[in-house]
Coordinates of C-alpha atoms in Angstrom, one line a residue:
F1 CA 95.8 83.6 33.4
N2 CA 96.2 82.8 29.8
G3 CA 93.5 84.4 27.7
A4 CA 92.9 87.3 30.1
R5 CA 95.1 89.8 28.4
R6 CA 92.7 92.6 28.8
L7 CA 92.6 92.3 32.6
K8 CA 93.5 95.5 34.4
E9 CA 92.8 94.7 38.0
L10 CA 93.5 91.4 39.9
I11 CA 92.7 91.0 43.6
L12 CA 94.3 88.0 45.3
S13 CA 94.3 89.1 48.9
S14 CA 93.6 86.8 51.8
N15 CA 94.2 83.6 49.9
K16 CA 97.0 82.0 52.0
I17 CA 99.3 82.2 49.1
T18 CA 102.8 81.1 50.1
F19 CA 104.6 81.0 46.8
L20 CA 104.5 82.5 43.3
H21 CA 105.9 80.8 40.2
N22 CA 108.1 82.9 38.0
K23 CA 106.1 84.7 35.2
T24 CA 102.8 83.9 36.9
F25 CA 101.4 87.2 35.6
S26 CA 103.2 87.4 32.2
A27 CA 100.0 86.5 30.3
I28 CA 98.2 89.6 31.6
P29 CA 100.6 92.5 30.5
N30 CA 97.9 95.1 30.7
L31 CA 97.4 94.7 34.5
R32 CA 97.3 98.1 36.3
N33 CA 96.4 97.0 39.9
L34 CA 97.6 93.8 41.6
D35 CA 96.6 93.1 45.2
L36 CA 98.5 90.3 47.0
S37 CA 98.1 91.6 50.5
Y38 CA 97.3 89.4 53.5
N39 CA 98.9 86.2 52.2
Q40 CA 101.9 84.2 53.5
M41 CA 104.7 84.9 51.1
Q42 CA 108.1 85.2 52.9
S43 CA 110.2 86.3 49.9
L44 CA 110.0 88.0 46.5
Q45 CA 112.0 86.8 43.5
P46 CA 113.0 88.7 40.3
G47 CA 110.7 86.6 38.1
H48 CA 107.5 87.1 40.1
F49 CA 106.4 90.3 38.3
H50 CA 107.8 89.5 34.9
G51 CA 106.0 91.3 32.1
L52 CA 104.0 93.7 34.3
R53 CA 105.4 96.9 32.6
K54 CA 102.0 98.7 32.8
L55 CA 101.4 97.9 36.5
Q56 CA 100.7 101.1 38.5
S57 CA 99.7 99.8 41.9
L58 CA 101.1 96.8 43.9
H59 CA 99.8 95.7 47.3
L60 CA 102.0 93.3 49.4
R61 CA 100.9 94.3 52.9
S62 CA 100.8 91.7 55.7
N63 CA 102.6 88.8 54.0
G64 CA 105.3 88.1 56.5
L65 CA 107.9 89.1 53.9
K66 CA 111.5 88.7 55.1
Q67 CA 113.4 89.1 51.9
I68 CA 113.2 91.0 48.6
H69 CA 115.8 89.8 46.1
I70 CA 117.6 92.2 43.8
R71 CA 115.8 93.3 40.7
T72 CA 112.5 92.0 41.9
F73 CA 110.7 95.1 40.6
L74 CA 112.9 95.8 37.6
E75 CA 110.1 95.3 35.0
C76 CA 107.5 97.3 37.0
R77 CA 108.6 100.6 35.4
S78 CA 105.2 102.2 35.5
L79 CA 104.6 101.5 39.2
E80 CA 103.4 104.5 41.2
F81 CA 102.2 102.9 44.4
L82 CA 103.9 100.1 46.4
D83 CA 102.7 98.8 49.8
L84 CA 105.2 96.7 51.7
G85 CA 103.8 97.6 55.1
Y86 CA 103.2 95.1 58.0
N87 CA 105.9 92.6 57.0
R88 CA 109.1 91.4 58.6
L89 CA 111.7 93.2 56.5
R90 CA 114.9 94.0 58.3
S91 CA 117.1 95.5 55.6
L92 CA 117.1 97.0 52.1
T93 CA 119.8 97.5 49.4
R94 CA 120.4 100.0 46.7
T95 CA 119.1 97.5 44.2
T96 CA 115.8 96.7 46.0
F97 CA 113.8 99.3 44.2
L98 CA 115.8 99.2 40.9
G99 CA 113.5 100.2 38.0
L100 CA 110.9 102.1 40.0
F101 CA 111.5 105.5 38.5
K102 CA 107.9 106.5 38.5
L103 CA 107.1 105.4 42.1
R104 CA 105.3 108.2 44.1
E105 CA 104.2 106.4 47.3
L106 CA 106.1 103.8 49.3
H107 CA 104.8 102.0 52.4
L108 CA 107.4 100.4 54.7
E109 CA 105.6 100.9 58.0
H110 CA 105.4 98.2 60.6
N111 CA 108.5 96.2 59.6
Q112 CA 111.6 95.4 61.5
F113 CA 114.1 98.0 60.4
S114 CA 116.6 99.1 63.1
R115 CA 118.4 101.7 61.0
I116 CA 117.7 103.5 57.7
N117 CA 120.4 105.0 55.5
F118 CA 118.7 107.1 52.8
Y119 CA 121.5 106.3 50.3
I120 CA 119.5 103.2 49.4
F121 CA 116.7 105.3 47.8
P122 CA 118.4 107.5 45.1
R123 CA 116.7 105.8 42.2
L124 CA 113.3 106.8 43.5
T125 CA 113.5 110.2 42.0
N126 CA 109.8 110.8 41.8
L127 CA 108.9 109.6 45.3
Q128 CA 106.6 112.0 47.1
T129 CA 105.5 110.1 50.1
L130 CA 107.5 107.6 52.3
Y131 CA 106.0 105.8 55.3
L132 CA 108.5 104.3 57.8
Q133 CA 106.4 104.5 61.0
W134 CA 106.4 101.9 63.7
N135 CA 109.6 100.0 62.9
H136 CA 112.5 99.7 65.4
I137 CA 114.6 102.5 63.8
R138 CA 117.2 103.9 66.1
S139 CA 119.1 106.0 63.6
I140 CA 118.6 107.6 60.3
S141 CA 121.5 108.7 58.1
Q142 CA 122.5 109.9 54.7
G143 CA 125.4 108.2 53.0
V144 CA 126.4 109.6 49.6
P145 CA 124.8 113.1 49.3
W146 CA 122.1 113.5 46.7
T147 CA 119.0 115.6 46.5
W148 CA 115.5 114.1 46.9
Q149 CA 113.7 116.8 45.0
K150 CA 110.1 115.5 45.0
L151 CA 109.8 114.0 48.5
Q152 CA 107.0 115.9 50.3
K153 CA 105.9 113.7 53.2
L154 CA 108.0 111.5 55.5
D155 CA 106.5 109.6 58.4
L156 CA 109.0 108.3 61.0
S157 CA 106.7 108.1 64.0
G158 CA 106.7 105.3 66.5
N159 CA 110.3 104.5 66.2
E160 CA 113.3 104.7 68.6
I161 CA 115.2 107.6 67.0
Q162 CA 117.4 109.4 69.5
T163 CA 119.3 111.9 67.2
L164 CA 118.6 113.5 63.9
D165 CA 121.3 113.7 61.2
P166 CA 121.0 117.1 59.6
A167 CA 122.4 115.7 56.3
V168 CA 119.2 113.7 55.9
F169 CA 117.0 116.8 55.7
Q170 CA 119.5 118.8 53.8
C171 CA 118.8 116.3 50.9
M172 CA 115.1 116.9 51.1
P173 CA 114.6 120.5 50.1
N174 CA 110.9 120.2 49.3
L175 CA 109.8 118.3 52.4
E176 CA 106.4 119.6 53.6
T177 CA 105.2 117.1 56.2
L178 CA 107.4 115.4 58.8
N179 CA 106.1 113.1 61.5
L180 CA 108.5 112.3 64.4
E181 CA 106.0 111.5 67.0
S182 CA 106.7 108.8 69.7
N183 CA 110.4 108.5 69.3
K184 CA 113.2 109.1 71.8
L185 CA 114.4 112.5 70.8
S186 CA 115.6 114.9 73.5
S187 CA 116.8 117.7 71.2
V188 CA 117.0 118.7 67.5
P189 CA 120.2 120.0 66.0
V190 CA 120.1 123.6 64.8
E191 CA 121.4 122.4 61.4
A192 CA 118.4 120.1 61.0
V193 CA 116.0 122.9 61.8
A194 CA 117.7 125.1 59.3
A195 CA 117.1 122.5 56.6
W196 CA 113.3 122.5 57.2
T197 CA 112.7 125.5 54.9
S198 CA 109.7 124.0 53.1
L199 CA 108.0 122.3 56.1
T200 CA 104.4 123.3 56.6
S201 CA 103.6 120.6 59.2
I202 CA 105.7 118.8 61.8
S203 CA 104.7 116.5 64.6
L204 CA 107.1 116.1 67.6
A205 CA 104.7 114.8 70.2
G206 CA 105.6 112.0 72.6
N207 CA 109.3 112.4 72.8
A208 CA 111.6 112.9 75.8
W209 CA 112.6 116.5 75.3
D210 CA 115.4 118.0 77.3
C211 CA 114.0 121.5 78.0

């Protein structure tokens, strides 16, 4: 991409891309939107997005991704939208999203997570919307307590959650929309309900309530 320094949008979806060389996009530092969805990349490396400090939107949906190495997004400090949905991710670490201080919307739906500990997300201080629907999540928990001030929407529908950890919601004081449809819930702890002080919409359909 040498010579295309003014490029702001690059669509590379549905190209059967299996591998990216390090610094592939370093010659287009003004890029704002990069779409790599519907390709065949199984892993992401730290050098893949080198130089993309102005990137605001990154689409990686439906790639068959299994692994994201540490500091992969470190230089994407302007990123506001990240779509990692419809992949094969099983786990995340505290360094997976290192550097994404401006991220507002994160898609992780339709992956293969079996549990989510929200302690892995503390660096996403500006996140407003998190999609985790249709994974295989059986439990959600909160490790080290911290306050997720700006999170407003959380979608956990279509999972296998049986119990709710009140500590999770106590760390989300401004949550407005919560979707827990189609899980395996039979009851909700009183402490969890007490933490839903800002909720304006909640969906609990399709569970096995013990009434």
